[in-house]
PDB file of C-alpha atoms in Angstrom:
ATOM      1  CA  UNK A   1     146.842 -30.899 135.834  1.00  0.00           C
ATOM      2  CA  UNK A   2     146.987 -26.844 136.338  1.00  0.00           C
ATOM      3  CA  UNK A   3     143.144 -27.235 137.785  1.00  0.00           C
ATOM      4  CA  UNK A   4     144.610 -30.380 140.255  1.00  0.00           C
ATOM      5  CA  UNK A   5     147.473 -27.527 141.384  1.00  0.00           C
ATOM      6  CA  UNK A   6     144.576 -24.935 142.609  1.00  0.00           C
ATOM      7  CA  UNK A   7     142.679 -27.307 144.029  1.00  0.00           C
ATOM      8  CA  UNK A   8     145.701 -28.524 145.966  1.00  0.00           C
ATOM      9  CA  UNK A   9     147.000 -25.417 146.398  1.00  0.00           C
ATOM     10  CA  UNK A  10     143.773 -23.939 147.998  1.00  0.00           C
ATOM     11  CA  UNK A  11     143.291 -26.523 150.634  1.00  0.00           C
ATOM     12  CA  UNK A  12     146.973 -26.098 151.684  1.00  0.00           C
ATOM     13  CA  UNK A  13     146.236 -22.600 151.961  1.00  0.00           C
ATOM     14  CA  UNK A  14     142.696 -23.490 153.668  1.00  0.00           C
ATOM     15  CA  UNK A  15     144.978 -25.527 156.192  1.00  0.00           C
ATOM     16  CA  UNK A  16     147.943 -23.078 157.079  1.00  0.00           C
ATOM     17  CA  UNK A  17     144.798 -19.973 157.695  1.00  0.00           C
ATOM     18  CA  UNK A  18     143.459 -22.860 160.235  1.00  0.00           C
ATOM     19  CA  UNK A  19     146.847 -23.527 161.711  1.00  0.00           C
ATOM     20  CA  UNK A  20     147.392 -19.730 162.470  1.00  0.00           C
ATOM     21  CA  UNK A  21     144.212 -19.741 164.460  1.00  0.00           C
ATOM     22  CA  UNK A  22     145.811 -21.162 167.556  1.00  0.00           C
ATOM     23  CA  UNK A  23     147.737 -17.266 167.510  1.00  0.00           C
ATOM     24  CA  UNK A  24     144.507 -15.480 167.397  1.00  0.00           C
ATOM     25  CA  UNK A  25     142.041 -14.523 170.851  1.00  0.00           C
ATOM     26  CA  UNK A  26     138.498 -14.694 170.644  1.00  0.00           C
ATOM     27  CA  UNK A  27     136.016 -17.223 170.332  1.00  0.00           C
ATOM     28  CA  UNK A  28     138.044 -20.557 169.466  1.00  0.00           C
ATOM     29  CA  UNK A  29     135.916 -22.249 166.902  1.00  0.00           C
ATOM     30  CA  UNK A  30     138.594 -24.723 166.005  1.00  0.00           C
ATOM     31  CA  UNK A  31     136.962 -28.066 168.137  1.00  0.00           C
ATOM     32  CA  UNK A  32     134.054 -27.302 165.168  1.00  0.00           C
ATOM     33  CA  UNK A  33     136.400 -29.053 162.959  1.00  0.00           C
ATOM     34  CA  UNK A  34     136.093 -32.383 164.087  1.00  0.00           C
ATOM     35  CA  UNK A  35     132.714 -32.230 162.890  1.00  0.00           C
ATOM     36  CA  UNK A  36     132.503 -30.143 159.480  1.00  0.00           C
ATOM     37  CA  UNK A  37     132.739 -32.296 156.299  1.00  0.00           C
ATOM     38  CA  UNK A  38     133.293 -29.729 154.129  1.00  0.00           C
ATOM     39  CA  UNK A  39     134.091 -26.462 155.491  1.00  0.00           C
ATOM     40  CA  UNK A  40     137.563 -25.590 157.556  1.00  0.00           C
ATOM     41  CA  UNK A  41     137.544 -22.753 160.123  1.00  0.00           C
ATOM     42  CA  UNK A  42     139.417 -19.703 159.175  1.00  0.00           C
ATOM     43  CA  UNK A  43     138.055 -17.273 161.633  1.00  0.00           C
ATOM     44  CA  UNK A  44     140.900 -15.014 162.804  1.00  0.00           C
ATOM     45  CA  UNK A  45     140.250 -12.210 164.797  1.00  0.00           C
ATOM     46  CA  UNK A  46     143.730 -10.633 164.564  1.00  0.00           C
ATOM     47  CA  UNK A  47     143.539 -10.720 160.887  1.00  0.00           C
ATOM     48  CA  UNK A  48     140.560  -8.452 159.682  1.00  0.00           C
ATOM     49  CA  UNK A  49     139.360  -7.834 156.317  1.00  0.00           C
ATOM     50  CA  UNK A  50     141.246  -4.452 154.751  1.00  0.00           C
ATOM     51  CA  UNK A  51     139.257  -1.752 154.471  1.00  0.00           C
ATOM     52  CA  UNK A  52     137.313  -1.814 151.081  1.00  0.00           C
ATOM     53  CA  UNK A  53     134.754   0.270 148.880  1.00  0.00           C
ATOM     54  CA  UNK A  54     134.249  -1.743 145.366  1.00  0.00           C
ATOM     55  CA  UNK A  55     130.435  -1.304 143.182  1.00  0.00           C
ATOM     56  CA  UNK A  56     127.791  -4.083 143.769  1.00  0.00           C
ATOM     57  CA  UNK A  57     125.846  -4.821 139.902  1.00  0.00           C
ATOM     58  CA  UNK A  58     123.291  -1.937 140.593  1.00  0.00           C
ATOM     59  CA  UNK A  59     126.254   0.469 140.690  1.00  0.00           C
ATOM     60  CA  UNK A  60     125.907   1.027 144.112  1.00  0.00           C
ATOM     61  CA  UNK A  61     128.825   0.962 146.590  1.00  0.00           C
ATOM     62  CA  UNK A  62     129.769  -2.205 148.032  1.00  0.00           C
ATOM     63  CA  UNK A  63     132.058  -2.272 151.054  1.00  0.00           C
ATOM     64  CA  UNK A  64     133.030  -3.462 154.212  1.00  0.00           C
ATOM     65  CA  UNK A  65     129.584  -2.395 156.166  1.00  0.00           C
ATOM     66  CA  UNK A  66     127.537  -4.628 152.902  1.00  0.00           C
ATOM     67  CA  UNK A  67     129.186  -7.721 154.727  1.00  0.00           C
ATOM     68  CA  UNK A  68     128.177  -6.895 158.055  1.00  0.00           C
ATOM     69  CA  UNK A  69     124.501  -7.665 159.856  1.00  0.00           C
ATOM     70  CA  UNK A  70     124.130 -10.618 157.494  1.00  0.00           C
ATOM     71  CA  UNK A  71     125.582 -13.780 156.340  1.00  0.00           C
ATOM     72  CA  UNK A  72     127.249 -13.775 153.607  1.00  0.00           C
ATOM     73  CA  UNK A  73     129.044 -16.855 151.173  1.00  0.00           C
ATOM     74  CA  UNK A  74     131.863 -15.005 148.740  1.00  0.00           C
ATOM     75  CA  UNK A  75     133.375 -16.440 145.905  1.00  0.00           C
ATOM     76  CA  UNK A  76     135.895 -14.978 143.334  1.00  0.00           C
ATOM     77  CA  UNK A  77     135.049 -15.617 139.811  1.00  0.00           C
ATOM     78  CA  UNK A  78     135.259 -14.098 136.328  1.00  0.00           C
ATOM     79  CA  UNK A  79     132.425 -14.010 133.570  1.00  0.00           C
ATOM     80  CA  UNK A  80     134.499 -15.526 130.901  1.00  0.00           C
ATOM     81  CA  UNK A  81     135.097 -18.447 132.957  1.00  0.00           C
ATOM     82  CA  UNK A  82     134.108 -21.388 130.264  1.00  0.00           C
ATOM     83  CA  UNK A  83     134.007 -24.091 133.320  1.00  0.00           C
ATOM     84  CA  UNK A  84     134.587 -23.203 137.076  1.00  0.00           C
ATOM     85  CA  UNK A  85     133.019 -20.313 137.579  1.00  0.00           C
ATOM     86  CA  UNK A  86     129.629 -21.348 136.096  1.00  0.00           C
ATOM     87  CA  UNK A  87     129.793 -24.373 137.946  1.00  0.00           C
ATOM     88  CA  UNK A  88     130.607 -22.676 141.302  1.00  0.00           C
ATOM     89  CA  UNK A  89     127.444 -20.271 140.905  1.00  0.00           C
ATOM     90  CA  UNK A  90     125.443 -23.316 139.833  1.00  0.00           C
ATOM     91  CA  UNK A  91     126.361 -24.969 143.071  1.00  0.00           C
ATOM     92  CA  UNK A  92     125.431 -21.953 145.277  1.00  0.00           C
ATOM     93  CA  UNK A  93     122.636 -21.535 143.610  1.00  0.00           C
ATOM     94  CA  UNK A  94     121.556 -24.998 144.733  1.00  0.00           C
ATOM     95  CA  UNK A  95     122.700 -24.764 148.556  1.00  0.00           C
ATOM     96  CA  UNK A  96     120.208 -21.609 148.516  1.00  0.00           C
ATOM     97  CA  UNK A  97     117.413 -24.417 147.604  1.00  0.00           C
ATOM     98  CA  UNK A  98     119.167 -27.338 149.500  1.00  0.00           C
ATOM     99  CA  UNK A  99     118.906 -24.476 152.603  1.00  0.00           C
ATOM    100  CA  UNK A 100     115.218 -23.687 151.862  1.00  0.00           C
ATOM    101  CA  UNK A 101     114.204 -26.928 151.499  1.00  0.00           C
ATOM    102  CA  UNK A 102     115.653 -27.673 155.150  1.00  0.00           C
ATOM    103  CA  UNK A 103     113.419 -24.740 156.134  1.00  0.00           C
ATOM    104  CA  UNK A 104     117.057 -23.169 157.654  1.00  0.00           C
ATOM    105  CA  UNK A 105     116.261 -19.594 159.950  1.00  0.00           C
ATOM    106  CA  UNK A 106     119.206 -18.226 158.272  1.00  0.00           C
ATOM    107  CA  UNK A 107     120.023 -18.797 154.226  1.00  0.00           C
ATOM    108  CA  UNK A 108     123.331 -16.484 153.507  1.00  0.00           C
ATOM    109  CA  UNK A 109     123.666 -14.436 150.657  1.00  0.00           C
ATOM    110  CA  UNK A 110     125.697 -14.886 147.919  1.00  0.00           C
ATOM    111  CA  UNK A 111     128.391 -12.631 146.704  1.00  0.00           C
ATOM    112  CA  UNK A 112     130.382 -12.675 143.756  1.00  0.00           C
ATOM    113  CA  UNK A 113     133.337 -10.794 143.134  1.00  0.00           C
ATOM    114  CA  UNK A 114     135.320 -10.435 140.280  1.00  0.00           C
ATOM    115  CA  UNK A 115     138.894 -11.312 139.064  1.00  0.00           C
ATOM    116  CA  UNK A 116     138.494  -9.325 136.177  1.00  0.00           C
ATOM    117  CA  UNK A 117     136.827  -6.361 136.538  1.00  0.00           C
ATOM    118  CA  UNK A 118     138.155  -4.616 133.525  1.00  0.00           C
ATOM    119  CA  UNK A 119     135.797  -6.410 131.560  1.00  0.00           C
ATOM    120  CA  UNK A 120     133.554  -7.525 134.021  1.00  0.00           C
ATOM    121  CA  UNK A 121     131.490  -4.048 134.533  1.00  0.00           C
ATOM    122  CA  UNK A 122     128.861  -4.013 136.783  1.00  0.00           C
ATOM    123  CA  UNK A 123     126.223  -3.774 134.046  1.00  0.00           C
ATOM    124  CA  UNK A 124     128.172  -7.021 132.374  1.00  0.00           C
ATOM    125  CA  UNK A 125     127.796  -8.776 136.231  1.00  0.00           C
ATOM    126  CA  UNK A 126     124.219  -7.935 136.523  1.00  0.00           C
ATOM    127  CA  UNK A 127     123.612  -9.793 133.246  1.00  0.00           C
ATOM    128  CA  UNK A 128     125.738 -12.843 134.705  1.00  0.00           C
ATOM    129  CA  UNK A 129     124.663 -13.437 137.864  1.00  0.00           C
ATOM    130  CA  UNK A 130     121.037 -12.972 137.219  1.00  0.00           C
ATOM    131  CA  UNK A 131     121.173 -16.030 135.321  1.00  0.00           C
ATOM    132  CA  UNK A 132     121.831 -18.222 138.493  1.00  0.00           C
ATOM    133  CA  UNK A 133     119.842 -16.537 140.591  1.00  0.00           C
ATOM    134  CA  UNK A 134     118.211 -12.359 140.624  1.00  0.00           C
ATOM    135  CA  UNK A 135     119.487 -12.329 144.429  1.00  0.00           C
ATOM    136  CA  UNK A 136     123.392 -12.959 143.997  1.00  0.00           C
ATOM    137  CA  UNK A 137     125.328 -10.123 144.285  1.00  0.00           C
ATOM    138  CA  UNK A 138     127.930  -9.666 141.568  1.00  0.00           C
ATOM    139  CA  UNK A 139     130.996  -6.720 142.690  1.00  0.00           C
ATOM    140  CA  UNK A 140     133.547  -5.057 140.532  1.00  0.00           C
ATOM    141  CA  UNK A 141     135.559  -2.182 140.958  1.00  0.00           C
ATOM    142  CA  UNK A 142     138.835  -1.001 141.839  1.00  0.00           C
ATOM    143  CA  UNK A 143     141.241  -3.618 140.998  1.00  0.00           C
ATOM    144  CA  UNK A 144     144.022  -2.868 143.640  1.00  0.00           C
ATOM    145  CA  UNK A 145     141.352  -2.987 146.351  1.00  0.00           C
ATOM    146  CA  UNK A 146     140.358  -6.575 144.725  1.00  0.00           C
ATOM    147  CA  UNK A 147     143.511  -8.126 145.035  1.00  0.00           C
ATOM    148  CA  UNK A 148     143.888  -6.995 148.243  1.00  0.00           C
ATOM    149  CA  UNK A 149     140.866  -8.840 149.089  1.00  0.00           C
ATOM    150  CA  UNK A 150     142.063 -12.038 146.664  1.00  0.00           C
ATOM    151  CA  UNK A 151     145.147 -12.148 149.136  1.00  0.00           C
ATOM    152  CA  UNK A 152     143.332 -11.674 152.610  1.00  0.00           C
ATOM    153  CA  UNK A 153     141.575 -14.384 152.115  1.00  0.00           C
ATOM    154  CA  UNK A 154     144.013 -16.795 150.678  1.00  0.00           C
ATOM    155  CA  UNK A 155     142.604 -16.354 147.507  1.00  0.00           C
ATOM    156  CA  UNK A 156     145.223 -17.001 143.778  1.00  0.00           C
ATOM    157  CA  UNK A 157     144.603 -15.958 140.146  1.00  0.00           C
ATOM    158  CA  UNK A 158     146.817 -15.477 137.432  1.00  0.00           C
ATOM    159  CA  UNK A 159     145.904 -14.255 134.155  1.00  0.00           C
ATOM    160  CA  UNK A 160     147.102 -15.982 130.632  1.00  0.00           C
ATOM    161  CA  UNK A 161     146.911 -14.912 127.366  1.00  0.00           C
ATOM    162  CA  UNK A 162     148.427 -16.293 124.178  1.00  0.00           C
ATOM    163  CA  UNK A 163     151.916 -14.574 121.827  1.00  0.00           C
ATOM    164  CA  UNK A 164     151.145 -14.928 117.964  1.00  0.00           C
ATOM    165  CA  UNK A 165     151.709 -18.863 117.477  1.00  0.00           C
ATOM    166  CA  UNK A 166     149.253 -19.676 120.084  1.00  0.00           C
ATOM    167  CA  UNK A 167     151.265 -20.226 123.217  1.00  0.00           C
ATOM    168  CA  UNK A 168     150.201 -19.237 126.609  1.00  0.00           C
ATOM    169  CA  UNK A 169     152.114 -16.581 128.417  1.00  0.00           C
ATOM    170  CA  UNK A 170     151.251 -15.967 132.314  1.00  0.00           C
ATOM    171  CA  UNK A 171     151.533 -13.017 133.302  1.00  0.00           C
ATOM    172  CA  UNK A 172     153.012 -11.908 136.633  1.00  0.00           C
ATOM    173  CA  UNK A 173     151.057 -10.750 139.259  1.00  0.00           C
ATOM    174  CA  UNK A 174     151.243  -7.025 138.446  1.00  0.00           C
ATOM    175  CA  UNK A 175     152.535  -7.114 134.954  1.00  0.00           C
ATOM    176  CA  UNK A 176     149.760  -5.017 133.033  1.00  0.00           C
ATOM    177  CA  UNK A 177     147.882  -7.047 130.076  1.00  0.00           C
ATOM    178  CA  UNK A 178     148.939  -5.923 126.316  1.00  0.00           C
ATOM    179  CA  UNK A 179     147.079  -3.315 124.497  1.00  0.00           C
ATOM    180  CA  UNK A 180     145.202  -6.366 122.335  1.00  0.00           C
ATOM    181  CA  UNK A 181     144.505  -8.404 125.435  1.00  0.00           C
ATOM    182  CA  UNK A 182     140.607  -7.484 125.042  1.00  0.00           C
ATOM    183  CA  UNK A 183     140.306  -8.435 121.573  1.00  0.00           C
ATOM    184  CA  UNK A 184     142.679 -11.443 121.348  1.00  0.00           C
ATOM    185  CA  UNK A 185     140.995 -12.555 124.771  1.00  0.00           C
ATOM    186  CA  UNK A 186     142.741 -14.113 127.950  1.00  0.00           C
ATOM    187  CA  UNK A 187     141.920 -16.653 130.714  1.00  0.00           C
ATOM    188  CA  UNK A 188     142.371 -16.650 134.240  1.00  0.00           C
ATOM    189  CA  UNK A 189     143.308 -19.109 136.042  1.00  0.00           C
ATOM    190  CA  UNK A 190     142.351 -19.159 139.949  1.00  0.00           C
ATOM    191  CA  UNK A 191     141.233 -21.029 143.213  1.00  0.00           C
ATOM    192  CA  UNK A 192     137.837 -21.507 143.758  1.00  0.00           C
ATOM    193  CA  UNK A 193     136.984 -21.439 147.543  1.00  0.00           C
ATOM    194  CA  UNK A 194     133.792 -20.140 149.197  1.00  0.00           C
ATOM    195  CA  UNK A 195     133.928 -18.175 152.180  1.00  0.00           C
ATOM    196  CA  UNK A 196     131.164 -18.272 154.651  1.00  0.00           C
ATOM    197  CA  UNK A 197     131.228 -14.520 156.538  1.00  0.00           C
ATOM    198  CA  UNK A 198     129.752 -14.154 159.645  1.00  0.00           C
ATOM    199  CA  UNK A 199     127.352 -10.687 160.243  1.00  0.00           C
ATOM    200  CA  UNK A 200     130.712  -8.833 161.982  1.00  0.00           C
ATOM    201  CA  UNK A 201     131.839  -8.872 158.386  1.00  0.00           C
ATOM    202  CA  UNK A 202     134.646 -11.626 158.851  1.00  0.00           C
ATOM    203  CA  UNK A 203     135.101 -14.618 157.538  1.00  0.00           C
ATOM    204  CA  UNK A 204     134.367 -17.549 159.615  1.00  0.00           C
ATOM    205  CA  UNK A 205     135.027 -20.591 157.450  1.00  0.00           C
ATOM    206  CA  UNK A 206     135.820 -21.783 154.182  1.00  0.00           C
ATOM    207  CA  UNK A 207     134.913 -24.550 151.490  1.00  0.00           C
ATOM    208  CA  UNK A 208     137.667 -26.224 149.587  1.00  0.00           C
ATOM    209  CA  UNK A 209     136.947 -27.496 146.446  1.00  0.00           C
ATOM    210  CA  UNK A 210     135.171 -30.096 145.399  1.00  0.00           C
ATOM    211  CA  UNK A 211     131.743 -28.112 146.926  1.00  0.00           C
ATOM    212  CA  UNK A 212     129.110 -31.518 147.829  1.00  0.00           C
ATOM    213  CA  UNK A 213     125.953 -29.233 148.373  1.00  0.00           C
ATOM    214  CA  UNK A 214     124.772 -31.113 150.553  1.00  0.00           C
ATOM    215  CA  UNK A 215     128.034 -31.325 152.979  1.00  0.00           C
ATOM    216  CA  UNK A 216     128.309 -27.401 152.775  1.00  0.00           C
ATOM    217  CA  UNK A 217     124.686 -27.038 153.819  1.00  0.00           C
ATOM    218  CA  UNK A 218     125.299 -29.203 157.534  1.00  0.00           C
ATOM    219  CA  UNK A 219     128.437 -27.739 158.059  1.00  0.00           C
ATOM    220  CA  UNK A 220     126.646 -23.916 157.748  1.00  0.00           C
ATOM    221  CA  UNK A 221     123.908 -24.929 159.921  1.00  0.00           C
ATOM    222  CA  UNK A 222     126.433 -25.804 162.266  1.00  0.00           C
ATOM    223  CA  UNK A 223     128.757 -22.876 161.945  1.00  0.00           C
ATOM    224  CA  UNK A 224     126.069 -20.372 161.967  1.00  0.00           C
ATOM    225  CA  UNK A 225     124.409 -22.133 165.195  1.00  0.00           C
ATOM    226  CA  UNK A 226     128.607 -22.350 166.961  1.00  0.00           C
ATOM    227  CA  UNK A 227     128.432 -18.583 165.773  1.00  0.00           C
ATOM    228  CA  UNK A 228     125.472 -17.256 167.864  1.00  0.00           C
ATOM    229  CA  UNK A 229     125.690 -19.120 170.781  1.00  0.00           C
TER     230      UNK A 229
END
């Protein structure tokens, strides 16, 4: 049921981003719509990304200029994620083959952020990612600068752990996790959209849940090809 409520959830969000287009100049990529299957447009050029600086999984910094010149697909995850998140990285790892085997000119790269980053180190997100595929990018960091990112793109987490009979307890949004968090453990729960960034470092689109690889694949193509003409 909770899982049903993100999913919801994030394509409402998806929608209202789309709706709030029609206040923003620029290029007006909304007529794309009509023939994406899987992606809605959520390019908004009155709403830039906030200015961030976060760690990539080689410890070096990753920050607003990482997104630009490139293509980029983001997705928020966690690496104690027992279901969604391995899933999700499963799935991109397969549009990266689904795009090769199409012989696409441009394949995006894949960037991972974290929820959790106080135990999801950069050394701990090298490990993790590198199991889907050694090109994804995993980032951690600063947790304030996270969130902020988590909210400009319509992201949601909350974070759940359990009192001493076993009972969940979520916690609110900035309500710090108790001292035995770590060792008792705690789950997050959280949308799980993919963002497709264009090289200015923006995003242009993004993919709802369920992700049909081969859906998301087309509707890049397209996008990319709406992008650079």
């Amino acid at each position: 049921m909770r899982a049903k409520f993100f999913m919801v959830a994030g394509a409402a969000i998806l929608l209202i981003a789309a709706a709030l287009y029609s206040l923003s100049g620029g290029k007006d990529y909304r007529s794309l719509n009509a023939k994406l299957t899987a992606a809605q447009i959520m390019h908004n050029p009155q709403r830039p990304l906030s200015t961030f600086s976060l760690s990539d999984h080689n410890g070096d910094v990753f920050n607003n200029n990482s997104l630009m010149g490139d293509w980029s697909l983001v997705l928020f995850i966690y690496t104690h994620c027992p279901d969604v998140c391995p899933t999700e990285l499963a799935n991109m790892a397969m549009l990266k083959a689904q795009l090769e085997n199409k012989h696409a000119a441009i394949i995006p790269k894949v960037v991972a952020i974290t929820f959790d980053p106080l135990r999801d180190t950069p050394k701990v997100l090298k490990t993790y990612v590198a199991h889907f595929d050694k090109a994804f990018i995993g980032v951690s960091g600063d947790p304030q600068q996270i969130d902020q990112l988590v909210k400009d793109l319509g992201a949601y987490y909350e974070r759940v752990v359990y009192d001493e009979a076993g009972k969940p307890i979520t916690l609110k949004k900035h309500e710090p996790l108790p001292d035995d968090a770590i060792e008792k453990g705690y789950v997050i729960n959280h949308t799980a959209r993919v963002y497709l960034m264009s090289p200015d470092g923006q995003v242009l689109a993004g993919f709802p849940t369920p992700h049909k690889v081969d859906d998301m694949a087309n509707d890049i193509e397209l996008l990319i090809k709406a992008f650079e003409e």
